[in-house]
Short mmCIF file of C-alpha atoms in Angstrom, two decimals:
data_model
loop_
_atom_site.label_atom_id
_atom_site.label_comp_id
_atom_site.label_asym_id
_atom_site.label_seq_id
_atom_site.Cartn_x
_atom_site.Cartn_y
_atom_site.Cartn_z
CA MET Z 1 -22.98 125.20 225.07
CA ASN Z 2 -22.22 125.03 228.79
CA CYS Z 3 -23.77 121.80 230.03
CA SER Z 4 -24.02 122.90 233.67
CA ASN Z 5 -25.82 126.14 232.70
CA PHE Z 6 -28.25 124.23 230.52
CA TRP Z 7 -29.23 121.74 233.20
CA SER Z 8 -29.59 124.44 235.84
CA LEU Z 9 -32.93 125.15 234.14
CA LEU Z 10 -34.18 121.67 235.11
CA PRO Z 11 -34.60 121.28 238.89
CA ALA Z 12 -34.74 117.90 240.57
CA ARG Z 13 -38.48 118.23 241.16
CA GLY Z 14 -39.03 118.61 237.42
CA CYS Z 15 -36.91 115.54 236.77
CA ARG Z 16 -39.10 113.54 239.15
CA HIS Z 17 -42.20 114.72 237.31
CA VAL Z 18 -40.72 113.66 233.98
CA LEU Z 19 -39.81 110.28 235.45
CA GLY Z 20 -43.31 109.80 236.84
CA CYS Z 21 -44.91 110.68 233.50
CA ALA Z 22 -42.65 108.23 231.70
CA PHE Z 23 -43.63 105.35 233.97
CA ILE Z 24 -47.33 106.23 233.77
CA LEU Z 25 -47.04 106.17 229.97
CA LEU Z 26 -45.29 102.81 229.96
CA GLY Z 27 -47.78 101.35 232.43
CA ALA Z 28 -50.73 102.46 230.33
CA ILE Z 29 -49.20 100.97 227.21
CA THR Z 30 -48.42 97.60 228.73
CA THR Z 31 -51.97 97.29 230.12
CA ALA Z 32 -53.70 97.70 226.76
CA PRO Z 33 -54.25 94.07 225.66
CA HIS Z 34 -57.19 94.92 223.40
CA THR Z 35 -55.09 97.17 221.18
CA PHE Z 36 -52.26 94.64 221.15
CA ALA Z 37 -54.61 91.81 220.16
CA GLU Z 38 -56.05 93.80 217.26
CA GLN Z 39 -52.59 94.74 215.95
CA SER Z 40 -51.29 91.17 216.34
CA ALA Z 41 -54.12 89.73 214.31
CA ALA Z 42 -53.67 92.21 211.46
CA ALA Z 43 -49.89 92.31 211.16
CA ALA Z 44 -47.80 90.00 209.02
CA PRO Z 45 -44.58 88.61 210.54
CA PRO Z 46 -41.42 90.58 209.79
CA PRO Z 47 -39.73 88.99 206.77
CA GLU Z 48 -36.56 87.00 207.22
CA VAL Z 49 -33.83 88.35 204.96
CA ASP Z 50 -31.24 86.15 203.27
CA PRO Z 51 -27.83 87.76 202.88
CA PRO Z 52 -26.51 88.21 199.35
CA VAL Z 53 -23.74 86.28 197.73
CA LEU Z 54 -20.23 87.28 198.80
CA THR Z 55 -18.93 90.26 196.86
CA THR Z 56 -15.42 91.52 196.25
CA ALA Z 57 -15.18 93.36 199.55
CA ILE Z 58 -14.93 92.19 203.12
CA GLU Z 59 -16.94 95.03 204.59
CA GLU Z 60 -16.85 94.83 208.38
CA PRO Z 61 -15.45 92.21 210.78
CA LEU Z 62 -18.49 92.48 213.05
CA PRO Z 63 -21.63 91.51 211.13
CA LYS Z 64 -24.90 92.78 212.53
CA PRO Z 65 -28.54 92.27 211.55
CA VAL Z 66 -30.32 95.06 209.74
CA ASP Z 67 -31.04 97.88 212.20
CA ASP Z 68 -34.55 98.50 210.85
CA VAL Z 69 -37.13 97.60 213.48
CA ALA Z 70 -39.84 97.22 210.83
CA LEU Z 71 -37.88 94.38 209.20
CA ASN Z 72 -36.33 92.52 212.12
CA GLY Z 73 -38.06 93.76 215.23
CA PRO Z 74 -36.19 95.32 218.18
CA PRO Z 75 -32.53 94.30 218.33
CA PRO Z 76 -31.34 92.18 221.27
CA VAL Z 77 -28.96 94.85 222.61
CA GLU Z 78 -29.12 98.17 220.79
CA SER Z 79 -32.22 100.33 220.73
CA TYR Z 80 -30.69 102.38 217.94
CA ALA Z 81 -27.40 101.19 216.50
CA LEU Z 82 -25.29 103.63 214.56
CA PRO Z 83 -24.09 101.81 211.44
CA PRO Z 84 -20.66 100.14 211.26
CA ALA Z 85 -17.88 102.04 209.57
CA PRO Z 86 -17.09 101.02 205.97
CA SER Z 87 -13.71 99.54 206.91
CA GLU Z 88 -12.53 98.93 203.38
CA GLY Z 89 -15.34 100.30 201.27
CA GLY Z 90 -17.11 97.93 198.95
CA LYS Z 91 -20.57 96.41 198.86
CA ALA Z 92 -22.27 94.98 201.91
CA VAL Z 93 -21.94 91.23 202.21
CA TYR Z 94 -24.54 90.62 204.88
CA GLY Z 95 -27.75 92.10 206.16
CA ALA Z 96 -28.98 93.63 202.91
CA GLY Z 97 -32.77 93.73 202.95
CA ALA Z 98 -35.51 95.08 200.75
CA ALA Z 99 -34.97 98.70 199.82
CA ILE Z 100 -36.87 101.28 201.85
CA THR Z 101 -37.96 103.07 198.68
CA SER Z 102 -38.69 101.81 195.16
CA ALA Z 103 -35.84 103.88 193.71
CA PRO Z 104 -32.55 103.18 195.52
CA LYS Z 105 -30.83 106.41 194.42
CA ARG Z 106 -32.99 109.00 196.10
CA PHE Z 107 -33.25 110.91 199.34
CA GLN Z 108 -34.13 108.76 202.36
CA TRP Z 109 -34.58 109.46 206.03
CA GLY Z 110 -35.59 107.79 209.25
CA ALA Z 111 -36.15 108.82 212.86
CA ARG Z 112 -36.38 107.08 216.20
CA LEU Z 113 -37.08 108.06 219.80
CA THR Z 114 -36.34 105.82 222.78
CA ILE Z 115 -37.37 106.77 226.32
CA ARG Z 116 -36.09 104.73 229.26
CA GLY Z 117 -37.01 104.85 232.94
CA VAL Z 118 -34.22 103.20 234.95
CA TYR Z 119 -33.27 102.50 238.54
CA ASP Z 120 -29.47 102.29 238.91
CA ASP Z 121 -28.01 101.25 242.27
CA ASN Z 122 -24.51 102.60 241.49
CA ILE Z 123 -24.77 105.64 239.21
CA LEU Z 124 -21.05 106.53 239.60
CA LEU Z 125 -19.74 102.95 239.25
CA SER Z 126 -18.01 103.43 242.59
CA HIS Z 127 -16.45 100.91 244.95
CA PHE Z 128 -16.48 103.13 248.06
CA ASP Z 129 -19.58 105.32 247.74
CA ARG Z 130 -22.44 103.46 246.07
CA ILE Z 131 -25.24 105.90 245.17
CA GLY Z 132 -28.55 104.72 243.77
CA ASP Z 133 -31.07 106.82 241.86
CA TRP Z 134 -33.85 106.78 239.29
CA TYR Z 135 -33.24 108.46 235.96
CA VAL Z 136 -34.93 109.05 232.63
CA ALA Z 137 -32.92 108.64 229.41
CA ILE Z 138 -34.28 110.42 226.35
CA GLU Z 139 -32.57 109.12 223.20
CA PRO Z 140 -33.71 110.49 219.85
CA ALA Z 141 -31.95 109.57 216.61
CA ILE Z 142 -32.27 110.73 213.03
CA THR Z 143 -30.79 109.44 209.78
CA ILE Z 144 -30.76 111.22 206.43
CA GLY Z 145 -29.13 109.89 203.29
CA TYR Z 146 -29.04 109.67 199.52
CA GLY Z 147 -28.83 106.36 197.68
CA ASP Z 148 -29.23 102.94 199.32
CA SER Z 149 -28.11 104.34 202.66
CA ILE Z 150 -30.71 103.15 205.17
CA VAL Z 151 -30.60 99.35 204.86
CA GLY Z 152 -28.33 97.87 202.22
CA ARG Z 153 -25.53 100.45 202.00
CA GLY Z 154 -24.82 99.12 198.54
CA GLY Z 155 -23.82 101.10 195.51
CA ASN Z 156 -23.20 104.83 195.81
CA TYR Z 157 -24.60 106.59 198.87
CA ILE Z 158 -23.99 109.19 201.55
CA ARG Z 159 -25.53 109.11 205.02
CA LEU Z 160 -25.61 111.25 208.18
CA ASP Z 161 -26.64 109.96 211.64
CA TYR Z 162 -27.17 112.04 214.75
CA ALA Z 163 -28.10 110.43 218.08
CA PRO Z 164 -28.02 112.49 221.29
CA SER Z 165 -28.73 111.07 224.77
CA ILE Z 166 -30.17 113.08 227.65
CA PHE Z 167 -29.92 111.71 231.22
CA LEU Z 168 -32.17 113.27 233.91
CA TYR Z 169 -31.79 112.04 237.52
CA ALA Z 170 -34.55 112.26 240.11
CA ASP Z 171 -32.45 113.05 243.21
CA HIS Z 172 -28.98 113.90 241.88
CA SER Z 173 -29.45 116.66 239.33
CA ASP Z 174 -25.70 117.31 239.40
CA ALA Z 175 -25.33 114.02 237.52
CA ASP Z 176 -27.61 115.13 234.66
CA SER Z 177 -25.79 114.98 231.33
CA ILE Z 178 -26.16 115.08 227.57
CA GLN Z 179 -24.17 113.12 224.99
CA HIS Z 180 -23.86 113.32 221.23
CA LEU Z 181 -23.06 110.62 218.66
CA ILE Z 182 -22.58 111.83 215.08
CA ARG Z 183 -21.58 109.85 212.00
CA LEU Z 184 -21.12 110.85 208.38
CA GLU Z 185 -20.41 108.00 205.98
CA GLY Z 186 -20.48 107.33 202.27
CA GLN Z 187 -19.38 105.13 199.40
CA HIS Z 188 -18.72 105.50 195.68
CA ILE Z 189 -17.95 102.84 193.07
CA PHE Z 190 -15.65 103.59 190.11
CA GLY Z 191 -15.73 100.37 188.09
CA ARG Z 192 -13.20 98.08 189.78
CA LEU Z 193 -12.39 100.62 192.49
CA THR Z 194 -14.69 101.20 195.46
CA LEU Z 195 -14.02 103.98 197.97
CA GLY Z 196 -15.64 104.36 201.38
CA PHE Z 197 -15.32 106.77 204.27
CA SER Z 198 -16.79 107.54 207.68
CA GLN Z 199 -16.33 110.27 210.27
CA ASP Z 200 -17.41 109.69 213.87
CA VAL Z 201 -17.73 112.30 216.59
CA GLN Z 202 -18.67 111.16 220.10
CA ILE Z 203 -19.07 113.71 222.89
CA LEU Z 204 -19.67 111.90 226.18
CA HIS Z 205 -20.30 113.15 229.73
CA GLY Z 206 -21.03 111.54 233.07
CA SER Z 207 -20.73 107.85 233.91
CA HIS Z 208 -22.52 106.53 230.77
CA LEU Z 209 -19.50 106.37 228.46
CA ASP Z 210 -20.92 104.28 225.62
CA THR Z 211 -18.50 104.64 222.74
CA SER Z 212 -19.64 102.11 220.15
CA THR Z 213 -23.42 102.44 219.98
CA LEU Z 214 -26.31 104.22 221.57
CA ASP Z 215 -27.75 101.10 223.19
CA ALA Z 216 -30.76 100.45 225.33
CA SER Z 217 -28.85 99.28 228.39
CA ALA Z 218 -25.71 101.43 228.58
CA ILE Z 219 -23.55 98.45 227.57
CA ALA Z 220 -20.07 99.28 226.31
CA ILE Z 221 -17.76 96.31 226.39
CA ALA Z 222 -15.50 96.87 223.40
CA GLY Z 223 -14.19 100.19 222.23
CA SER Z 224 -11.58 102.84 222.84
CA ILE Z 225 -12.32 103.30 226.53
CA ASN Z 226 -11.45 100.83 229.26
CA ALA Z 227 -14.36 99.23 231.09
CA GLY Z 228 -12.58 100.18 234.33
CA VAL Z 229 -12.97 103.94 233.76
CA ASN Z 230 -15.59 104.85 236.33
CA GLY Z 231 -16.97 107.96 237.98
CA ARG Z 232 -17.92 111.14 236.14
CA THR Z 233 -15.78 111.76 233.10
CA ASN Z 234 -15.98 114.07 230.11
CA ALA Z 235 -14.61 112.53 226.93
CA GLU Z 236 -14.54 113.31 223.22
CA PHE Z 237 -13.71 110.71 220.56
CA TYR Z 238 -13.02 111.37 216.89
CA ARG Z 239 -12.54 108.69 214.22
CA THR Z 240 -11.73 109.26 210.54
CA ASN Z 241 -11.99 106.03 208.58
CA LEU Z 242 -11.03 105.71 204.88
CA GLY Z 243 -11.23 102.46 202.95
CA ALA Z 244 -10.94 101.07 199.43
CA THR Z 245 -11.16 97.85 197.45
CA TYR Z 246 -9.82 97.14 193.95
CA ASP Z 247 -10.68 94.10 191.85
CA LEU Z 248 -7.60 92.46 190.36
CA SER Z 249 -9.53 89.58 188.77
CA GLU Z 250 -12.71 87.60 189.29
CA LYS Z 251 -11.00 85.72 192.14
CA THR Z 252 -8.63 88.26 193.68
CA PHE Z 253 -8.89 91.79 195.02
CA LEU Z 254 -7.05 94.26 197.23
CA SER Z 255 -8.63 96.00 200.22
CA GLY Z 256 -7.19 98.60 202.52
CA ARG Z 257 -8.06 100.82 205.45
CA PHE Z 258 -6.66 104.00 206.99
CA VAL Z 259 -7.79 105.34 210.40
CA TYR Z 260 -6.98 108.55 212.26
CA TRP Z 261 -8.28 108.72 215.84
CA VAL Z 262 -8.25 111.13 218.78
CA ASP Z 263 -9.37 110.37 222.37
CA GLU Z 264 -9.64 113.46 224.56
CA PHE Z 265 -10.43 113.41 228.30
CA ASN Z 266 -10.88 116.35 230.64
CA THR Z 267 -9.19 114.71 233.66
CA LEU Z 268 -7.72 111.46 232.30
CA ILE Z 269 -4.97 110.59 229.82
CA SER Z 270 -5.64 111.66 226.22
CA SER Z 271 -4.13 109.97 223.15
CA ASP Z 272 -4.22 109.98 219.34
CA GLY Z 273 -2.77 108.02 216.45
CA VAL Z 274 -2.96 106.67 212.90
CA TYR Z 275 -3.34 103.12 211.60
CA GLY Z 276 -3.34 101.51 208.16
CA ILE Z 277 -3.53 97.99 206.72
CA LEU Z 278 -3.61 96.45 203.23
CA TYR Z 279 -5.03 92.99 202.41
CA PHE Z 280 -4.64 90.69 199.44
CA ASN Z 281 -7.87 88.65 199.20
CA TYR Z 282 -8.79 85.47 197.36
CA LYS Z 283 -12.36 84.33 196.68
CA TYR Z 284 -12.28 80.56 197.04
CA SER Z 285 -16.00 80.32 196.23
CA PRO Z 286 -18.97 82.70 195.99
CA LYS Z 287 -19.49 82.26 199.75
CA LEU Z 288 -15.93 81.92 201.08
CA ALA Z 289 -13.00 84.34 200.92
CA PHE Z 290 -9.54 84.48 202.53
CA GLY Z 291 -7.14 87.37 202.97
CA ILE Z 292 -3.64 88.11 204.20
CA GLY Z 293 -2.66 91.59 205.29
CA ALA Z 294 0.10 93.73 206.72
CA GLY Z 295 -0.08 97.14 208.32
CA GLY Z 296 1.05 99.34 211.12
CA GLY Z 297 0.60 102.61 212.91
CA TRP Z 298 1.85 105.27 215.28
CA ASN Z 299 0.31 106.84 218.35
CA GLU Z 300 1.09 109.08 221.29
CA ALA Z 301 -0.39 109.54 224.77
CA ASP Z 302 -0.03 112.39 227.24
CA LEU Z 303 1.78 110.38 229.96
CA SER Z 304 3.47 107.71 227.89
CA PRO Z 305 6.21 107.50 225.22
CA ASN Z 306 5.36 107.65 221.53
CA GLN Z 307 4.77 104.23 220.01
CA THR Z 308 5.01 102.58 216.60
CA TYR Z 309 3.73 99.14 215.73
CA GLU Z 310 3.44 96.65 212.89
CA GLU Z 311 0.77 94.01 212.32
CA GLY Z 312 0.28 90.88 210.26
CA ARG Z 313 -3.17 89.36 209.94
CA LEU Z 314 -5.11 86.56 208.28
CA ARG Z 315 -8.81 86.94 207.66
CA VAL Z 316 -11.71 84.79 206.53
CA GLN Z 317 -15.29 85.45 205.55
CA TYR Z 318 -17.87 82.71 205.24
CA GLN Z 319 -21.51 83.14 204.18
CA LEU Z 320 -23.73 80.05 204.22
CA THR Z 321 -27.21 80.88 202.83
CA GLY Z 322 -29.14 82.94 205.37
CA LYS Z 323 -28.21 80.97 208.49
CA ILE Z 324 -24.52 81.55 209.16
CA SER Z 325 -22.31 84.58 208.63
CA LEU Z 326 -18.70 84.62 209.85
CA ASN Z 327 -16.16 87.38 209.46
CA ALA Z 328 -12.90 87.21 211.40
CA SER Z 329 -9.27 88.25 211.40
CA ALA Z 330 -6.34 87.25 213.64
CA GLY Z 331 -2.62 87.94 213.81
CA VAL Z 332 0.16 89.52 215.85
CA SER Z 333 1.15 93.10 216.65
CA VAL Z 334 4.75 94.13 217.41
CA ARG Z 335 5.02 97.45 219.28
CA GLN Z 336 8.05 99.70 219.86
CA PHE Z 337 8.34 102.45 222.50
CA ASP Z 338 10.24 105.69 221.91
CA SER Z 339 11.40 107.00 225.28
CA PRO Z 340 12.97 110.52 225.13
CA ASP Z 341 15.88 109.58 227.42
CA GLY Z 342 16.80 106.55 225.32
CA SER Z 343 15.80 104.01 227.98
CA SER Z 344 13.06 102.38 225.92
CA ARG Z 345 11.68 99.04 227.03
CA SER Z 346 11.86 95.99 224.79
CA ASP Z 347 9.36 95.41 221.97
CA ARG Z 348 5.97 94.07 222.96
CA VAL Z 349 4.44 91.23 220.90
CA SER Z 350 0.68 90.82 221.35
CA PRO Z 351 -1.98 88.64 219.71
CA VAL Z 352 -4.77 90.58 217.99
CA TYR Z 353 -8.05 89.41 216.57
CA GLU Z 354 -11.55 90.51 215.62
CA ILE Z 355 -14.48 88.18 215.14
CA GLY Z 356 -18.14 88.55 214.32
CA ALA Z 357 -20.65 85.79 213.68
CA VAL Z 358 -24.41 85.62 213.18
CA TYR Z 359 -26.32 82.32 213.36
CA GLN Z 360 -30.01 82.06 212.52
CA PRO Z 361 -30.95 78.39 212.99
CA PHE Z 362 -34.73 78.92 212.94
CA ASP Z 363 -37.30 81.49 211.95
CA GLY Z 364 -37.24 84.23 214.58
CA THR Z 365 -34.04 83.04 216.27
CA MET Z 366 -30.78 84.96 216.07
CA ILE Z 367 -27.47 84.34 217.88
CA THR Z 368 -24.71 86.94 217.57
CA LEU Z 369 -21.09 86.69 218.71
CA ARG Z 370 -18.59 89.54 218.71
CA GLY Z 371 -15.06 89.74 220.05
CA THR Z 372 -11.91 91.83 219.79
CA SER Z 373 -8.38 91.97 221.14
CA GLU Z 374 -6.08 94.90 220.38
CA VAL Z 375 -3.56 97.02 222.27
CA LEU Z 376 -4.93 100.36 223.54
CA ASN Z 377 -3.49 103.29 225.47
CA SER Z 378 -4.63 103.41 229.09
CA ALA Z 379 -6.69 106.47 229.99
CA VAL Z 380 -6.19 105.99 233.75
CA VAL Z 381 -2.70 104.55 234.33
CA ALA Z 382 0.39 106.59 233.38
CA ASN Z 383 3.15 104.92 231.32
CA ALA Z 384 0.88 101.99 230.55
CA ASP Z 385 -1.02 100.31 227.72
CA TYR Z 386 -3.45 97.46 228.07
CA LEU Z 387 -4.62 94.51 225.98
CA PRO Z 388 -8.40 94.00 226.31
CA THR Z 389 -9.69 90.61 225.20
CA ASN Z 390 -13.47 90.50 225.09
CA PHE Z 391 -16.51 88.59 223.89
CA LEU Z 392 -20.14 89.62 223.66
CA LEU Z 393 -22.84 86.98 223.06
CA GLY Z 394 -26.42 87.93 222.24
CA VAL Z 395 -29.43 85.66 221.76
CA ARG Z 396 -32.81 86.85 220.48
CA GLN Z 397 -35.98 84.78 220.09
CA ARG Z 398 -39.22 86.01 218.51
CA LEU Z 399 -42.44 84.69 220.05
CA LEU Z 400 -46.00 85.15 218.75
CA GLN Z 401 -44.63 87.35 215.95
CA ARG Z 402 -44.47 90.42 218.24
CA VAL Z 403 -42.66 89.43 221.42
CA TYR Z 404 -38.85 89.39 221.44
CA VAL Z 405 -36.96 87.75 224.28
CA GLY Z 406 -33.24 88.44 224.47
CA PHE Z 407 -30.22 87.61 226.58
CA THR Z 408 -26.79 89.21 226.41
CA ALA Z 409 -23.61 88.12 228.20
CA GLY Z 410 -20.17 89.68 227.95
CA TYR Z 411 -16.67 89.28 229.35
CA GLU Z 412 -13.51 91.34 229.02
CA HIS Z 413 -10.04 90.70 230.43
CA ALA Z 414 -7.77 93.77 230.47
CA ASP Z 415 -4.05 93.01 230.82
CA TYR Z 416 -1.99 96.14 231.64
CA PHE Z 417 1.72 96.45 230.84
CA ASN Z 418 4.33 99.19 231.23
CA THR Z 419 5.53 101.40 228.36
CA VAL Z 420 8.77 102.55 230.06
CA PRO Z 421 11.40 100.43 231.88
CA GLY Z 422 10.84 99.99 235.59
CA ALA Z 423 7.27 101.31 235.71
CA ASP Z 424 5.19 99.37 238.23
CA VAL Z 425 2.01 98.44 236.38
CA SER Z 426 0.32 95.61 238.25
CA ARG Z 427 -3.27 95.62 237.11
CA ASN Z 428 -5.42 92.95 235.46
CA ASP Z 429 -9.15 93.62 235.36
CA ASN Z 430 -12.01 91.25 234.61
CA TYR Z 431 -15.28 92.80 233.45
CA TYR Z 432 -18.57 90.86 233.24
CA LEU Z 433 -22.10 91.71 232.21
CA ILE Z 434 -25.43 89.92 231.79
CA GLU Z 435 -28.68 91.35 230.49
CA PRO Z 436 -32.00 89.57 230.00
CA ALA Z 437 -34.64 91.63 228.18
CA VAL Z 438 -38.09 91.42 226.64
CA ASP Z 439 -39.60 93.73 224.00
CA VAL Z 440 -43.08 93.82 222.51
CA MET Z 441 -43.80 95.27 219.08
CA VAL Z 442 -47.16 96.93 219.74
CA THR Z 443 -47.24 98.30 216.19
CA ARG Z 444 -44.66 98.35 213.42
CA TRP Z 445 -43.50 101.74 214.65
CA PHE Z 446 -43.89 101.37 218.41
CA THR Z 447 -42.24 98.92 220.85
CA VAL Z 448 -42.15 98.65 224.64
CA GLY Z 449 -39.86 96.54 226.76
CA ALA Z 450 -38.08 95.88 230.02
CA TYR Z 451 -34.57 94.76 230.91
CA TYR Z 452 -32.23 93.99 233.78
CA LEU Z 453 -28.50 94.70 233.58
CA TYR Z 454 -25.78 93.48 235.93
CA ARG Z 455 -22.18 94.42 235.32
CA THR Z 456 -19.06 94.27 237.45
CA ASN Z 457 -15.37 95.05 237.12
CA ASN Z 458 -13.02 93.01 239.30
CA SER Z 459 -9.78 94.97 239.70
CA PRO Z 460 -6.83 94.72 242.10
CA ILE Z 461 -7.13 98.51 242.54
CA ASP Z 462 -10.09 99.20 244.83
CA ARG Z 463 -11.24 102.42 243.19
CA PHE Z 464 -11.76 100.60 239.87
CA ASP Z 465 -13.54 97.66 241.48
CA TYR Z 466 -17.34 97.94 241.32
CA TYR Z 467 -20.63 96.23 240.60
CA GLU Z 468 -23.93 97.66 239.35
CA ASN Z 469 -27.58 96.64 238.91
CA GLN Z 470 -30.00 98.38 236.54
CA PHE Z 471 -33.74 97.78 236.19
CA GLY Z 472 -35.30 99.55 233.23
CA LEU Z 473 -38.47 100.05 231.17
CA ARG Z 474 -38.24 101.44 227.65
CA ALA Z 475 -40.46 102.61 224.82
CA SER Z 476 -39.29 103.19 221.24
CA PHE Z 477 -41.00 105.07 218.42
CA THR Z 478 -39.66 104.48 214.90
CA TYR Z 479 -40.58 106.26 211.71
#
């Protein structure tokens, strides 16, 4: 479907009408204290869910709370989070809640609609030509699955998620865009062997290139696209993820992962590659496991030599009752560069890590930490890779059973380096973001909220140097 032809049917005046209706709706909702008081008195607090005992699989290095608003309330960052990929198959080791249905092996589905009204003072993330505008973001999402696919993702299941995003600007209709996030994932257990898979398709347009989740504030700090890619860009990302675990004994098991990925840009540098890793894991106790792994991969980019690399990693997973969950890996990556003329540069040795932690010290309080560091191909600088090192900290506090106050802060340092001898790559970016937010659960299926987002990228290259402020209201309907 031709995006420009589609949006030619929606003039700027119509966009302004849609925006006005959205704000009238949100204003009416937030000024209805009588309804809120009645619902608050009748509703029971969302249950706190204790994670299960550690199983034979280390599922995902970035633990997240359950993404069901009826159980945990609105998340601190994401309005609708697509589920994490099953990196090595196996049972979930955190976040498993009560089943949605009484019979876990049956058809399940869920739907969600988020509408945001936002003022953005730099819609193109530009250093030279800052343009501000109001826009409406319409973000539906639907999940269908069979088995325990909505919450626990335990046992055998298959699940499909589809989450488009529609952006309508009041004064700059040429910036209107539509995005698509699609995921198919599943898992099957054959005695000691557990197999898992996921397939992601992300079709992104405009300046809202959010590659990891469809979030409520257009935050994308970690992923396959550099935070310094600004302006209007069309991009398509494809990820095929296969994983497996095999129990060797009650204390030991193997786990492995294979990934094939493609990043395609219309005007920037496209790349693709494969990656695989195998771990030997030891369960020290029911709540603590260690692993050692080795792997490697190969990738190519349009304006860079082909590359091969090897990795060695150590990993740990720690689960202490329902309060602390830690899943992390760290190691080194050694990368070689295959220049066609034989003038390859020396090997590059880089530290790599991935960490995720969830801390719930009190009822209604959740603190989440995520971080990654891995070598990626640059989409904007020829003959260059970069090493992004980032952290994202989120804090959520529940008040009066229905009010959720959150704060998110993130930082990423991107260190660029050349992939051919003599290439002048002198760029080191520093990306920051902060986002305070408040959400109110009016009913178990309806929430309203507001947020402020500030993000900036400090780059030695002026055209990648920018700052941005967003002020937004949002309403979410969950079924």
